[in-house]
CSV table of C-alpha atoms in Angstrom, one decimal:
chain,number,residue,atom,x,y,z
A,1,MET,CA,69.5,70.5,104.2
A,2,LEU,CA,70.8,73.8,102.8
A,3,THR,CA,67.2,74.7,102.0
A,4,ILE,CA,66.3,74.3,105.6
A,5,LEU,CA,69.2,76.4,106.7
A,6,PHE,CA,68.2,79.1,104.3
A,7,SER,CA,64.7,79.0,105.6
A,8,LEU,CA,66.0,79.4,109.2
A,9,SER,CA,68.2,82.3,108.2
A,10,SER,CA,65.3,84.0,106.3
A,11,THR,CA,62.7,83.6,109.1
A,12,ALA,CA,65.1,84.2,112.0
A,13,ASP,CA,64.1,87.1,114.3
A,14,ALA,CA,66.2,90.2,115.0
A,15,ALA,CA,67.6,88.7,118.2
A,16,CYS,CA,69.0,85.8,116.2
A,17,LEU,CA,70.0,87.5,113.0
A,18,PRO,CA,69.9,91.3,113.2
A,19,ASP,CA,70.6,91.9,109.5
A,20,GLY,CA,68.4,89.0,108.2
A,21,PRO,CA,65.3,89.3,106.0
A,22,HIS,CA,63.0,88.5,108.9
A,23,PHE,CA,60.2,86.9,106.7
A,24,ASP,CA,57.1,86.0,108.6
A,25,TYR,CA,55.8,82.4,108.1
A,26,THR,CA,52.7,83.5,106.3
A,27,TYR,CA,54.7,85.1,103.5
A,28,TYR,CA,57.5,82.4,103.5
A,29,ILE,CA,55.2,79.4,103.4
A,30,THR,CA,51.8,80.4,102.1
A,31,ILE,CA,52.3,83.2,99.6
A,32,THR,CA,55.5,81.8,98.1
A,33,GLY,CA,54.0,78.3,98.1
A,34,VAL,CA,50.9,79.4,96.1
A,35,VAL,CA,53.1,81.3,93.7
A,36,GLY,CA,55.4,78.3,93.4
A,37,SER,CA,52.5,76.0,92.5
A,38,VAL,CA,51.4,78.3,89.7
A,39,VAL,CA,54.9,78.5,88.4
A,40,ASN,CA,55.1,74.7,88.4
A,41,PHE,CA,52.0,74.6,86.1
A,42,PHE,CA,53.6,77.0,83.6
A,43,GLY,CA,56.9,75.1,83.9
A,44,VAL,CA,55.3,72.0,82.5
A,45,ILE,CA,53.8,73.9,79.6
A,46,LEU,CA,57.2,75.6,79.0
A,47,TYR,CA,59.0,72.3,79.0
A,48,GLN,CA,56.5,70.8,76.6
A,49,TYR,CA,56.8,73.6,74.0
A,50,PHE,CA,60.6,74.2,74.2
A,51,LEU,CA,62.4,71.2,75.7
A,52,SER,CA,60.4,68.1,74.9
A,53,GLY,CA,62.0,67.8,71.4
A,54,TRP,CA,65.6,67.9,72.8
A,55,ARG,CA,67.7,64.9,73.3
A,56,PHE,CA,67.9,63.6,76.8
A,57,ARG,CA,71.5,64.5,77.3
A,58,SER,CA,71.1,68.1,76.1
A,59,ALA,CA,67.9,68.6,78.2
A,60,LEU,CA,69.7,67.2,81.3
A,61,ILE,CA,72.8,69.3,80.9
A,62,PHE,CA,70.7,72.4,80.3
A,63,THR,CA,68.5,71.8,83.4
A,64,ILE,CA,71.6,71.0,85.5
A,65,VAL,CA,73.3,74.3,84.5
A,66,ILE,CA,70.3,76.5,85.2
A,67,GLY,CA,69.8,74.4,88.4
A,68,ALA,CA,73.2,75.5,89.5
A,69,LEU,CA,72.3,79.1,88.9
A,70,ALA,CA,69.1,78.9,91.0
A,71,PRO,CA,71.0,78.8,94.4
A,72,MET,CA,72.6,82.1,93.4
A,73,ILE,CA,69.3,83.7,94.4
A,74,ASP,CA,69.8,82.4,98.0
A,75,LEU,CA,73.4,83.5,98.0
A,76,ILE,CA,72.4,87.0,97.0
A,77,ILE,CA,69.9,87.3,99.8
A,78,VAL,CA,72.3,85.8,102.3
A,79,MET,CA,75.0,88.2,101.3
A,80,ARG,CA,72.5,91.1,101.4
A,81,TRP,CA,73.5,92.2,97.9
A,82,ASN,CA,69.9,92.8,96.9
A,83,VAL,CA,69.5,95.3,99.7
A,84,LYS,CA,72.6,97.1,98.5
A,85,ILE,CA,71.2,97.6,95.0
A,86,GLY,CA,67.8,98.7,96.4
A,87,ILE,CA,65.7,95.6,95.9
A,88,PRO,CA,63.6,94.7,99.0
A,89,ASP,CA,64.0,91.2,100.4
A,90,LYS,CA,60.3,90.2,99.8
A,91,VAL,CA,60.4,91.3,96.2
A,92,PHE,CA,63.7,89.6,95.4
A,93,PHE,CA,62.7,86.4,97.2
A,94,LEU,CA,59.4,86.2,95.4
A,95,LEU,CA,61.0,86.8,91.9
A,96,GLY,CA,64.0,84.6,92.6
A,97,ASN,CA,63.3,81.8,95.1
A,98,ALA,CA,59.5,81.4,94.6
A,99,ILE,CA,59.5,81.8,90.8
A,100,PHE,CA,62.9,81.0,89.4
A,101,GLU,CA,63.8,78.1,91.7
A,102,ASN,CA,60.4,76.4,91.4
A,103,LEU,CA,60.6,76.8,87.6
A,104,VAL,CA,64.1,75.2,87.6
A,105,GLY,CA,62.9,72.4,89.9
A,106,ILE,CA,60.0,71.3,87.7
A,107,LEU,CA,62.2,71.6,84.5
A,108,GLN,CA,64.7,69.2,86.2
A,109,SER,CA,62.1,66.7,87.4
A,110,ILE,CA,60.4,66.1,84.0
A,111,PRO,CA,63.3,64.5,82.1
A,112,PHE,CA,64.2,62.3,85.1
A,113,SER,CA,60.6,61.1,85.3
A,114,SER,CA,60.6,60.4,81.6
A,115,ILE,CA,63.8,58.4,81.9
A,116,PHE,CA,62.3,56.3,84.8
A,117,ALA,CA,59.3,55.5,82.5
A,118,LYS,CA,61.5,54.6,79.5
A,119,ILE,CA,63.8,52.2,81.3
A,120,ALA,CA,60.9,50.2,82.7
A,121,PRO,CA,60.5,46.8,81.1
A,122,PRO,CA,57.0,46.1,79.6
A,123,GLY,CA,54.7,45.0,82.4
A,124,MET,CA,57.0,46.1,85.2
A,125,GLU,CA,56.4,49.9,85.1
A,126,SER,CA,55.0,50.0,88.7
A,127,ALA,CA,57.9,48.0,90.1
A,128,VAL,CA,60.6,50.1,88.4
A,129,PHE,CA,58.9,53.3,89.5
A,130,ALA,CA,58.7,52.1,93.1
A,131,TYR,CA,62.3,51.0,93.0
A,132,THR,CA,63.6,54.3,91.7
A,133,VAL,CA,61.5,56.3,94.2
A,134,GLY,CA,62.8,54.1,97.0
A,135,ILE,CA,66.4,54.8,95.9
A,136,ALA,CA,65.6,58.6,95.6
A,137,ASN,CA,64.2,58.6,99.1
A,138,PHE,CA,67.1,56.7,100.5
A,139,CYS,CA,69.6,59.1,98.9
A,140,GLY,CA,67.6,62.0,100.2
A,141,MET,CA,67.8,60.6,103.8
A,142,VAL,CA,71.6,60.0,103.5
A,143,SER,CA,72.0,63.5,102.1
A,144,ASN,CA,70.2,65.0,105.1
A,145,LEU,CA,72.4,63.0,107.5
A,146,LEU,CA,75.5,64.1,105.7
A,147,GLY,CA,74.3,67.7,105.6
A,148,SER,CA,73.7,67.7,109.3
A,149,GLY,CA,77.3,66.6,109.8
A,150,VAL,CA,78.6,69.3,107.5
A,151,ILE,CA,76.5,71.9,109.4
A,152,LYS,CA,77.9,70.8,112.7
A,153,TRP,CA,81.4,70.7,111.3
A,154,SER,CA,81.1,74.3,109.9
A,155,GLY,CA,80.3,75.7,113.3
A,156,MET,CA,77.0,77.3,112.5
A,157,THR,CA,74.4,77.9,115.2
A,158,THR,CA,70.8,78.2,114.1
A,159,VAL,CA,68.9,78.7,117.4
A,160,GLY,CA,69.3,81.0,120.3
A,161,ASP,CA,70.4,84.6,120.6
A,162,ASP,CA,73.9,84.0,119.3
A,163,CYS,CA,73.1,82.5,115.8
A,164,ASN,CA,75.9,82.1,113.4
A,165,PHE,CA,75.3,81.7,109.7
A,166,ASP,CA,78.8,82.9,108.6
A,167,ALA,CA,79.5,79.6,106.8
A,168,LEU,CA,76.2,79.5,104.9
A,169,PRO,CA,77.5,81.3,101.7
A,170,ASN,CA,80.4,78.9,101.4
A,171,LEU,CA,78.1,75.9,101.8
A,172,ILE,CA,75.7,77.2,99.2
A,173,VAL,CA,78.5,77.7,96.7
A,174,ILE,CA,80.1,74.3,97.3
A,175,PHE,CA,77.1,72.0,97.9
A,176,SER,CA,74.4,73.7,95.8
A,177,ILE,CA,76.4,75.0,92.9
A,178,LEU,CA,79.8,73.3,92.4
A,179,ILE,CA,79.1,69.7,93.4
A,180,PRO,CA,75.8,69.3,91.5
A,181,THR,CA,77.5,70.7,88.4
A,182,LEU,CA,80.7,68.7,88.6
A,183,VAL,CA,78.9,65.4,89.3
A,184,GLY,CA,75.7,65.9,87.3
A,185,ILE,CA,77.1,66.9,83.9
A,186,PRO,CA,79.6,64.0,83.6
A,187,ALA,CA,76.8,61.6,84.7
A,188,THR,CA,74.6,62.6,81.8
A,189,PHE,CA,77.1,60.9,79.4
A,190,LEU,CA,76.0,57.5,81.0
A,191,ILE,CA,72.6,58.1,79.5
A,192,PRO,CA,71.9,57.2,75.8
A,193,ASN,CA,71.8,60.4,73.7
A,194,VAL,CA,68.4,59.8,72.1
A,195,LEU,CA,65.5,62.0,71.6
A,196,GLN,CA,62.9,62.1,74.4
A,197,THR,CA,60.4,60.7,72.0
A,198,GLU,CA,62.5,57.6,71.2
A,199,ASN,CA,62.9,54.4,73.2
A,200,MET,CA,66.0,54.2,75.3
A,201,ILE,CA,66.0,50.4,75.2
A,202,ASP,CA,64.7,48.1,72.5
A,203,TRP,CA,63.0,45.4,74.5
A,204,GLU,CA,62.3,43.2,71.6
A,205,LYS,CA,66.0,43.2,70.6
A,206,GLU,CA,67.0,42.6,74.2
A,207,GLN,CA,64.5,39.6,74.2
A,208,TRP,CA,63.0,40.8,77.5
A,209,TYR,CA,60.0,38.6,77.1
A,210,VAL,CA,59.2,35.7,74.9
A,211,SER,CA,56.3,36.5,72.6
A,212,GLN,CA,54.7,34.5,69.7
A,213,ARG,CA,56.4,35.5,66.5
A,214,ASP,CA,55.9,34.5,62.9
A,215,GLY,CA,56.7,30.8,62.5
A,216,GLU,CA,57.2,30.2,66.3
A,217,GLU,CA,55.1,28.1,68.5
A,218,PRO,CA,54.0,29.6,71.8
A,219,LEU,CA,55.5,28.2,74.9
A,220,SER,CA,53.6,25.3,76.5
A,221,GLU,CA,52.4,25.5,80.0
A,222,GLU,CA,55.0,22.9,80.9
A,223,ASP,CA,57.8,25.0,79.4
A,224,VAL,CA,56.5,28.1,81.3
A,225,GLU,CA,56.4,26.1,84.6
A,226,ASN,CA,60.0,24.8,84.0
A,227,ASN,CA,61.2,28.3,83.4
A,228,ASN,CA,59.6,29.6,86.5
A,229,ALA,CA,61.0,26.7,88.5
A,230,ASP,CA,64.5,27.5,87.2
A,231,ASP,CA,64.1,31.1,88.2
A,232,ASP,CA,62.9,30.2,91.7
A,233,ARG,CA,65.8,27.8,92.1
A,234,ASP,CA,68.3,30.5,90.9
A,235,GLY,CA,66.8,33.1,93.3
A,236,GLY,CA,65.3,35.5,90.8
A,237,ASP,CA,64.0,36.2,87.3
A,238,SER,CA,66.8,35.5,84.9
A,239,ARG,CA,65.3,37.9,82.3
A,240,ILE,CA,66.3,40.9,84.3
A,241,GLU,CA,69.8,39.9,85.4
A,242,SER,CA,71.5,41.4,82.4
A,243,HIS,CA,69.7,44.8,82.9
A,244,LEU,CA,70.7,45.0,86.6
A,245,LEU,CA,74.4,44.6,86.1
């Protein structure tokens, strides 16, 4: 939601925001979008060479910290500090928002995607991915709804000739810098501190699925049907219950 607010303040005309950057949509969407896509490509290479050997917790804390620094670019433009030191809006926005923020975004998404893959039980990768994406989309929707309420509560006006973005700097500091840092860093301690090349869960030790081992007879079709019937009667697959608690 703050990203949308920043885009509105950046592209607002002189009647709405006399001292604004006044970016045209060709520059704001097309040029910066192309630059951002190129940066994403190099971001993947950068992560592979420098961060892929880190432990999950260290990589997440690092990306959360630099992710908290990225909104500072927006804050500088909103406060017009770049103009005061002689850097044009388009140059500062291209170097900051289009390059640095896109780089931070891709560096943050890679370890989370890796975690989603590693917590998926064998044979259920698609289901776990769909489940996590669904949760992420739901959280994004709730975040936008809460953001709309915060914007209305702050008294900002984003349309018309009497636009008011006075509360935008405070919202950027609170909701884009402080809250992600204060919530994200402690949350990383809920994740096993293992290397990204290691398994987060030993599925054999957890006895996720019954396989034929040395000296063991495979389950008969009757045993499999009885297990499935028990699961149907209990309302679910008992193998995943301990992992969903």
